[in-house]
Amino acid sequence: MCFPAVRNHSQRPRCLFLFLSLLALLLLAPVVNLGPGAAVMFLLLQSITLIAGISALRFRGRSLPAAVVLAVLQLAASVAALAYQYPMARYLALIFIILFYLYLLAHVLSYVLSREGRGVDRIIGGLSAYLLMGVAWGFLYILIEAAAPGSFATPGTDFPVDGAGRPDLIYFSFVTLTTLGFGEIVPASPLVRPITILEALAGVFFMAVLVARLVGSYSTDPE
């Protein structure tokens, strides 16, 4: 994954492409969603994160095949959903992308919390893991809203399930993860509220553990 092939502090961080692709997804998704072909453009942005995730896993041979299979299944289901408007294909695409991000998150976290990484490599891996957590939760919210419309609402208006609904729910995920709680999107279903609570708790605990681990690693690493 983001493991360096050799321990070389000057080597380019292995998670850099992953981090930049996730950042691009967050920053560009609301923009491309406003123009024509929004669904296709969103899928292209999403596909870049899949490629970046596979690239980050390339130094762990046993982990790579499962990631490739999940990515291929996700892309196939997404294309089927766009081309034929199959609801089941859309659900499968969302399930596969969530599984892919969670799988990648587990491997990135195992690296960040281990003693295998060093310096910038570990920091970028930690940032990537944080973004992966927020994006994965965002796609989970998209899946919930697709399966049960009305699970989320914006005060005073109907929540858009399609179109702007995709980046809006990823935005909502990061608002929850960082405990900002702006309130312009709210969980309208009682079943969704515990999930948002778990995300907020995960975000707080993640930052506490990550900072403690990084401080500990820098205090014990040899010069």
mmCIF file of C-alpha atoms in Angstrom:
data_model
loop_
_atom_site.group_PDB
_atom_site.id
_atom_site.type_symbol
_atom_site.label_atom_id
_atom_site.label_comp_id
_atom_site.label_asym_id
_atom_site.label_seq_id
_atom_site.Cartn_x
_atom_site.Cartn_y
_atom_site.Cartn_z
ATOM 1 C CA MET A 1 0.000 0.000 0.000
ATOM 2 C CA CYS A 2 1.626 3.207 1.098
ATOM 3 C CA PHE A 3 4.570 1.189 2.465
ATOM 4 C CA PRO A 4 7.925 2.308 1.122
ATOM 5 C CA ALA A 5 9.869 -0.344 -0.780
ATOM 6 C CA VAL A 6 12.953 0.577 1.209
ATOM 7 C CA ARG A 7 13.347 2.816 4.205
ATOM 8 C CA ASN A 8 14.478 5.935 2.527
ATOM 9 C CA HIS A 9 13.449 9.235 4.048
ATOM 10 C CA SER A 10 13.979 11.043 0.766
ATOM 11 C CA GLN A 11 11.674 8.692 -1.126
ATOM 12 C CA ARG A 12 8.417 10.154 -2.397
ATOM 13 C CA PRO A 13 5.542 9.285 -0.014
ATOM 14 C CA ARG A 14 3.576 6.310 -1.301
ATOM 15 C CA CYS A 15 0.210 7.753 -0.225
ATOM 16 C CA LEU A 16 0.683 11.140 -1.900
ATOM 17 C CA PHE A 17 -1.317 10.256 -5.045
ATOM 18 C CA LEU A 18 -4.100 8.827 -2.881
ATOM 19 C CA PHE A 19 -4.219 11.923 -0.694
ATOM 20 C CA LEU A 20 -4.318 14.281 -3.692
ATOM 21 C CA SER A 21 -7.016 12.246 -5.459
ATOM 22 C CA LEU A 22 -9.245 12.272 -2.378
ATOM 23 C CA LEU A 23 -8.684 16.007 -1.985
ATOM 24 C CA ALA A 24 -9.608 16.517 -5.646
ATOM 25 C CA LEU A 25 -12.791 14.489 -5.155
ATOM 26 C CA LEU A 26 -13.840 16.704 -2.245
ATOM 27 C CA LEU A 27 -13.002 19.991 -3.949
ATOM 28 C CA LEU A 28 -14.140 19.252 -7.520
ATOM 29 C CA ALA A 29 -17.241 17.081 -6.991
ATOM 30 C CA PRO A 30 -19.513 20.059 -6.132
ATOM 31 C CA VAL A 31 -18.217 21.924 -9.213
ATOM 32 C CA VAL A 32 -18.609 19.143 -11.799
ATOM 33 C CA ASN A 33 -22.012 18.310 -10.363
ATOM 34 C CA LEU A 34 -23.355 21.641 -11.616
ATOM 35 C CA GLY A 35 -22.592 21.056 -15.291
ATOM 36 C CA PRO A 36 -23.839 18.662 -17.980
ATOM 37 C CA GLY A 37 -22.867 15.034 -17.618
ATOM 38 C CA ALA A 38 -22.540 15.450 -13.855
ATOM 39 C CA ALA A 39 -22.922 11.722 -13.148
ATOM 40 C CA VAL A 40 -20.168 10.834 -15.628
ATOM 41 C CA MET A 41 -17.805 13.480 -14.272
ATOM 42 C CA PHE A 42 -18.452 12.355 -10.711
ATOM 43 C CA LEU A 43 -17.674 8.766 -11.752
ATOM 44 C CA LEU A 44 -14.399 9.919 -13.352
ATOM 45 C CA LEU A 45 -13.338 11.658 -10.148
ATOM 46 C CA GLN A 46 -14.303 8.589 -8.183
ATOM 47 C CA SER A 47 -12.341 6.353 -10.592
ATOM 48 C CA ILE A 48 -9.189 8.402 -10.009
ATOM 49 C CA THR A 49 -9.418 7.610 -6.296
ATOM 50 C CA LEU A 50 -9.754 3.907 -7.148
ATOM 51 C CA ILE A 51 -6.596 4.026 -9.263
ATOM 52 C CA ALA A 52 -4.780 5.976 -6.557
ATOM 53 C CA GLY A 53 -5.853 3.460 -3.930
ATOM 54 C CA ILE A 54 -4.591 0.546 -6.004
ATOM 55 C CA SER A 55 -1.348 2.423 -6.610
ATOM 56 C CA ALA A 56 -0.937 2.919 -2.862
ATOM 57 C CA LEU A 57 -1.381 -0.820 -2.302
ATOM 58 C CA ARG A 58 1.060 -1.930 -4.981
ATOM 59 C CA PHE A 59 3.867 -2.635 -2.501
ATOM 60 C CA ARG A 60 1.740 -5.155 -0.604
ATOM 61 C CA GLY A 61 1.229 -7.940 -3.089
ATOM 62 C CA ARG A 62 -1.280 -9.942 -1.044
ATOM 63 C CA SER A 63 -3.494 -6.906 -0.497
ATOM 64 C CA LEU A 64 -3.564 -5.787 -4.116
ATOM 65 C CA PRO A 65 -5.787 -8.453 -5.786
ATOM 66 C CA ALA A 66 -8.763 -7.858 -3.488
ATOM 67 C CA ALA A 67 -8.545 -4.101 -4.084
ATOM 68 C CA VAL A 68 -8.418 -4.611 -7.860
ATOM 69 C CA VAL A 69 -11.450 -6.925 -7.773
ATOM 70 C CA LEU A 70 -13.473 -4.426 -5.720
ATOM 71 C CA ALA A 71 -12.472 -1.582 -8.050
ATOM 72 C CA VAL A 72 -13.413 -3.524 -11.198
ATOM 73 C CA LEU A 73 -16.753 -4.592 -9.731
ATOM 74 C CA GLN A 74 -17.475 -1.023 -8.664
ATOM 75 C CA LEU A 75 -16.718 0.414 -12.091
ATOM 76 C CA ALA A 76 -18.763 -2.282 -13.849
ATOM 77 C CA ALA A 77 -21.755 -1.668 -11.589
ATOM 78 C CA SER A 78 -21.418 2.116 -12.012
ATOM 79 C CA VAL A 79 -21.343 1.866 -15.809
ATOM 80 C CA ALA A 80 -24.382 -0.443 -15.753
ATOM 81 C CA ALA A 81 -26.229 1.992 -13.508
ATOM 82 C CA LEU A 82 -25.458 4.927 -15.818
ATOM 83 C CA ALA A 83 -26.120 3.099 -19.075
ATOM 84 C CA TYR A 84 -29.215 1.099 -18.166
ATOM 85 C CA GLN A 85 -30.535 2.906 -15.068
ATOM 86 C CA TYR A 86 -30.664 -0.299 -13.050
ATOM 87 C CA PRO A 87 -31.423 0.559 -9.388
ATOM 88 C CA MET A 88 -29.748 -2.648 -8.197
ATOM 89 C CA ALA A 89 -26.605 -1.761 -10.161
ATOM 90 C CA ARG A 90 -26.521 1.593 -8.396
ATOM 91 C CA TYR A 91 -26.807 -0.052 -4.990
ATOM 92 C CA LEU A 92 -24.051 -2.531 -5.857
ATOM 93 C CA ALA A 93 -21.787 0.271 -7.099
ATOM 94 C CA LEU A 94 -22.214 2.097 -3.795
ATOM 95 C CA ILE A 95 -21.616 -1.061 -1.755
ATOM 96 C CA PHE A 96 -18.437 -1.871 -3.692
ATOM 97 C CA ILE A 97 -17.026 1.648 -3.355
ATOM 98 C CA ILE A 98 -17.696 1.624 0.397
ATOM 99 C CA LEU A 99 -15.986 -1.766 0.749
ATOM 100 C CA PHE A 100 -13.038 -0.550 -1.328
ATOM 101 C CA TYR A 101 -12.525 2.545 0.812
ATOM 102 C CA LEU A 102 -12.874 0.582 4.048
ATOM 103 C CA TYR A 103 -10.404 -2.034 2.818
ATOM 104 C CA LEU A 104 -7.949 0.681 1.849
ATOM 105 C CA LEU A 105 -8.548 2.512 5.129
ATOM 106 C CA ALA A 106 -7.671 -0.607 7.143
ATOM 107 C CA HIS A 107 -4.356 -1.021 5.340
ATOM 108 C CA VAL A 108 -3.419 2.642 5.528
ATOM 109 C CA LEU A 109 -4.210 2.721 9.240
ATOM 110 C CA SER A 110 -2.155 -0.408 9.885
ATOM 111 C CA TYR A 111 0.786 1.392 8.300
ATOM 112 C CA VAL A 112 0.272 4.682 10.119
ATOM 113 C CA LEU A 113 -0.067 3.012 13.515
ATOM 114 C CA SER A 114 2.888 0.674 12.950
ATOM 115 C CA ARG A 115 6.603 1.409 13.057
ATOM 116 C CA GLU A 116 7.111 0.675 9.366
ATOM 117 C CA GLY A 117 6.640 4.216 8.086
ATOM 118 C CA ARG A 118 8.722 7.268 8.722
ATOM 119 C CA GLY A 119 8.299 11.034 8.658
ATOM 120 C CA VAL A 120 6.273 12.553 5.836
ATOM 121 C CA ASP A 121 5.182 9.129 4.608
ATOM 122 C CA ARG A 122 3.357 8.449 7.862
ATOM 123 C CA ILE A 123 1.828 11.932 8.072
ATOM 124 C CA ILE A 124 0.412 11.779 4.548
ATOM 125 C CA GLY A 125 -0.843 8.268 5.274
ATOM 126 C CA GLY A 126 -2.651 9.569 8.353
ATOM 127 C CA LEU A 127 -4.240 12.400 6.390
ATOM 128 C CA SER A 128 -5.280 9.962 3.665
ATOM 129 C CA ALA A 129 -6.871 7.671 6.250
ATOM 130 C CA TYR A 130 -8.856 10.584 7.674
ATOM 131 C CA LEU A 131 -10.149 11.537 4.217
ATOM 132 C CA LEU A 132 -10.942 7.901 3.433
ATOM 133 C CA MET A 133 -13.038 7.685 6.581
ATOM 134 C CA GLY A 134 -15.074 10.751 5.654
ATOM 135 C CA VAL A 135 -15.561 9.713 2.025
ATOM 136 C CA ALA A 136 -16.550 6.141 2.960
ATOM 137 C CA TRP A 137 -19.136 7.446 5.423
ATOM 138 C CA GLY A 138 -20.358 9.867 2.758
ATOM 139 C CA PHE A 139 -20.993 7.051 0.291
ATOM 140 C CA LEU A 140 -22.759 5.123 3.051
ATOM 141 C CA TYR A 141 -25.108 8.082 3.474
ATOM 142 C CA ILE A 142 -25.636 8.167 -0.306
ATOM 143 C CA LEU A 143 -26.537 4.467 -0.216
ATOM 144 C CA ILE A 144 -28.982 5.009 2.639
ATOM 145 C CA GLU A 145 -30.654 7.941 0.885
ATOM 146 C CA ALA A 146 -30.886 5.979 -2.370
ATOM 147 C CA ALA A 147 -32.463 2.980 -0.642
ATOM 148 C CA ALA A 148 -34.703 5.028 1.666
ATOM 149 C CA PRO A 149 -35.412 8.477 0.170
ATOM 150 C CA GLY A 150 -36.058 11.108 2.799
ATOM 151 C CA SER A 151 -33.477 9.786 5.253
ATOM 152 C CA PHE A 152 -31.783 13.199 5.032
ATOM 153 C CA ALA A 153 -33.369 16.614 4.691
ATOM 154 C CA THR A 154 -32.483 20.259 4.321
ATOM 155 C CA PRO A 155 -34.620 22.535 6.496
ATOM 156 C CA GLY A 156 -37.406 24.126 4.483
ATOM 157 C CA THR A 157 -36.892 22.144 1.277
ATOM 158 C CA ASP A 158 -36.834 18.610 -0.127
ATOM 159 C CA PHE A 159 -33.441 16.925 -0.190
ATOM 160 C CA PRO A 160 -32.205 16.192 -3.735
ATOM 161 C CA VAL A 161 -31.632 12.450 -3.978
ATOM 162 C CA ASP A 162 -29.820 12.704 -7.317
ATOM 163 C CA GLY A 163 -27.574 15.367 -8.782
ATOM 164 C CA ALA A 164 -26.396 17.615 -5.969
ATOM 165 C CA GLY A 165 -27.274 14.905 -3.463
ATOM 166 C CA ARG A 166 -23.972 13.091 -4.004
ATOM 167 C CA PRO A 167 -21.482 15.830 -3.064
ATOM 168 C CA ASP A 168 -23.940 17.203 -0.506
ATOM 169 C CA LEU A 169 -23.900 13.962 1.454
ATOM 170 C CA ILE A 170 -20.115 13.705 1.274
ATOM 171 C CA TYR A 171 -20.030 17.290 2.534
ATOM 172 C CA PHE A 172 -22.433 16.303 5.323
ATOM 173 C CA SER A 173 -20.125 13.418 6.203
ATOM 174 C CA PHE A 174 -17.136 15.698 6.753
ATOM 175 C CA VAL A 175 -19.225 18.214 8.674
ATOM 176 C CA THR A 176 -20.174 15.337 10.967
ATOM 177 C CA LEU A 177 -16.671 13.812 11.075
ATOM 178 C CA THR A 178 -15.147 17.122 12.154
ATOM 179 C CA THR A 179 -18.106 17.848 14.502
ATOM 180 C CA LEU A 180 -18.756 21.220 12.839
ATOM 181 C CA GLY A 181 -22.495 20.595 12.691
ATOM 182 C CA PHE A 182 -23.602 23.492 10.484
ATOM 183 C CA GLY A 183 -27.143 22.097 10.376
ATOM 184 C CA GLU A 184 -28.139 22.807 6.761
ATOM 185 C CA ILE A 185 -28.397 19.039 6.175
ATOM 186 C CA VAL A 186 -29.907 16.920 8.931
ATOM 187 C CA PRO A 187 -30.634 13.195 9.375
ATOM 188 C CA ALA A 188 -34.406 12.948 9.111
ATOM 189 C CA SER A 189 -34.627 9.219 9.826
ATOM 190 C CA PRO A 190 -34.145 7.879 13.370
ATOM 191 C CA LEU A 191 -32.151 4.996 11.870
ATOM 192 C CA VAL A 192 -29.538 7.388 10.447
ATOM 193 C CA ARG A 193 -28.905 9.375 13.621
ATOM 194 C CA PRO A 194 -26.886 6.655 15.423
ATOM 195 C CA ILE A 195 -24.688 6.351 12.326
ATOM 196 C CA THR A 196 -23.915 10.071 12.401
ATOM 197 C CA ILE A 197 -23.108 9.828 16.109
ATOM 198 C CA LEU A 198 -20.686 6.976 15.421
ATOM 199 C CA GLU A 199 -18.984 9.023 12.694
ATOM 200 C CA ALA A 200 -18.549 12.017 14.993
ATOM 201 C CA LEU A 201 -17.058 9.789 17.695
ATOM 202 C CA ALA A 202 -14.795 8.075 15.165
ATOM 203 C CA GLY A 203 -13.490 11.433 13.972
ATOM 204 C CA VAL A 204 -12.648 12.601 17.483
ATOM 205 C CA PHE A 205 -10.985 9.341 18.523
ATOM 206 C CA PHE A 206 -9.100 9.074 15.236
ATOM 207 C CA MET A 207 -7.476 12.466 15.663
ATOM 208 C CA ALA A 208 -6.588 11.746 19.294
ATOM 209 C CA VAL A 209 -5.018 8.367 18.473
ATOM 210 C CA LEU A 210 -3.253 9.641 15.357
ATOM 211 C CA VAL A 211 -1.688 12.641 17.076
ATOM 212 C CA ALA A 212 -0.614 10.514 20.042
ATOM 213 C CA ARG A 213 0.885 7.896 17.730
ATOM 214 C CA LEU A 214 2.767 10.450 15.638
ATOM 215 C CA VAL A 215 4.125 12.224 18.712
ATOM 216 C CA GLY A 216 5.189 8.899 20.172
ATOM 217 C CA SER A 217 6.875 7.786 16.972
ATOM 218 C CA TYR A 218 8.858 10.999 16.619
ATOM 219 C CA SER A 219 9.959 10.855 20.248
ATOM 220 C CA THR A 220 11.253 7.276 19.906
ATOM 221 C CA ASP A 221 12.583 7.251 16.326
ATOM 222 C CA PRO A 222 16.364 7.526 16.068
ATOM 223 C CA GLU A 223 17.771 10.661 14.528
#
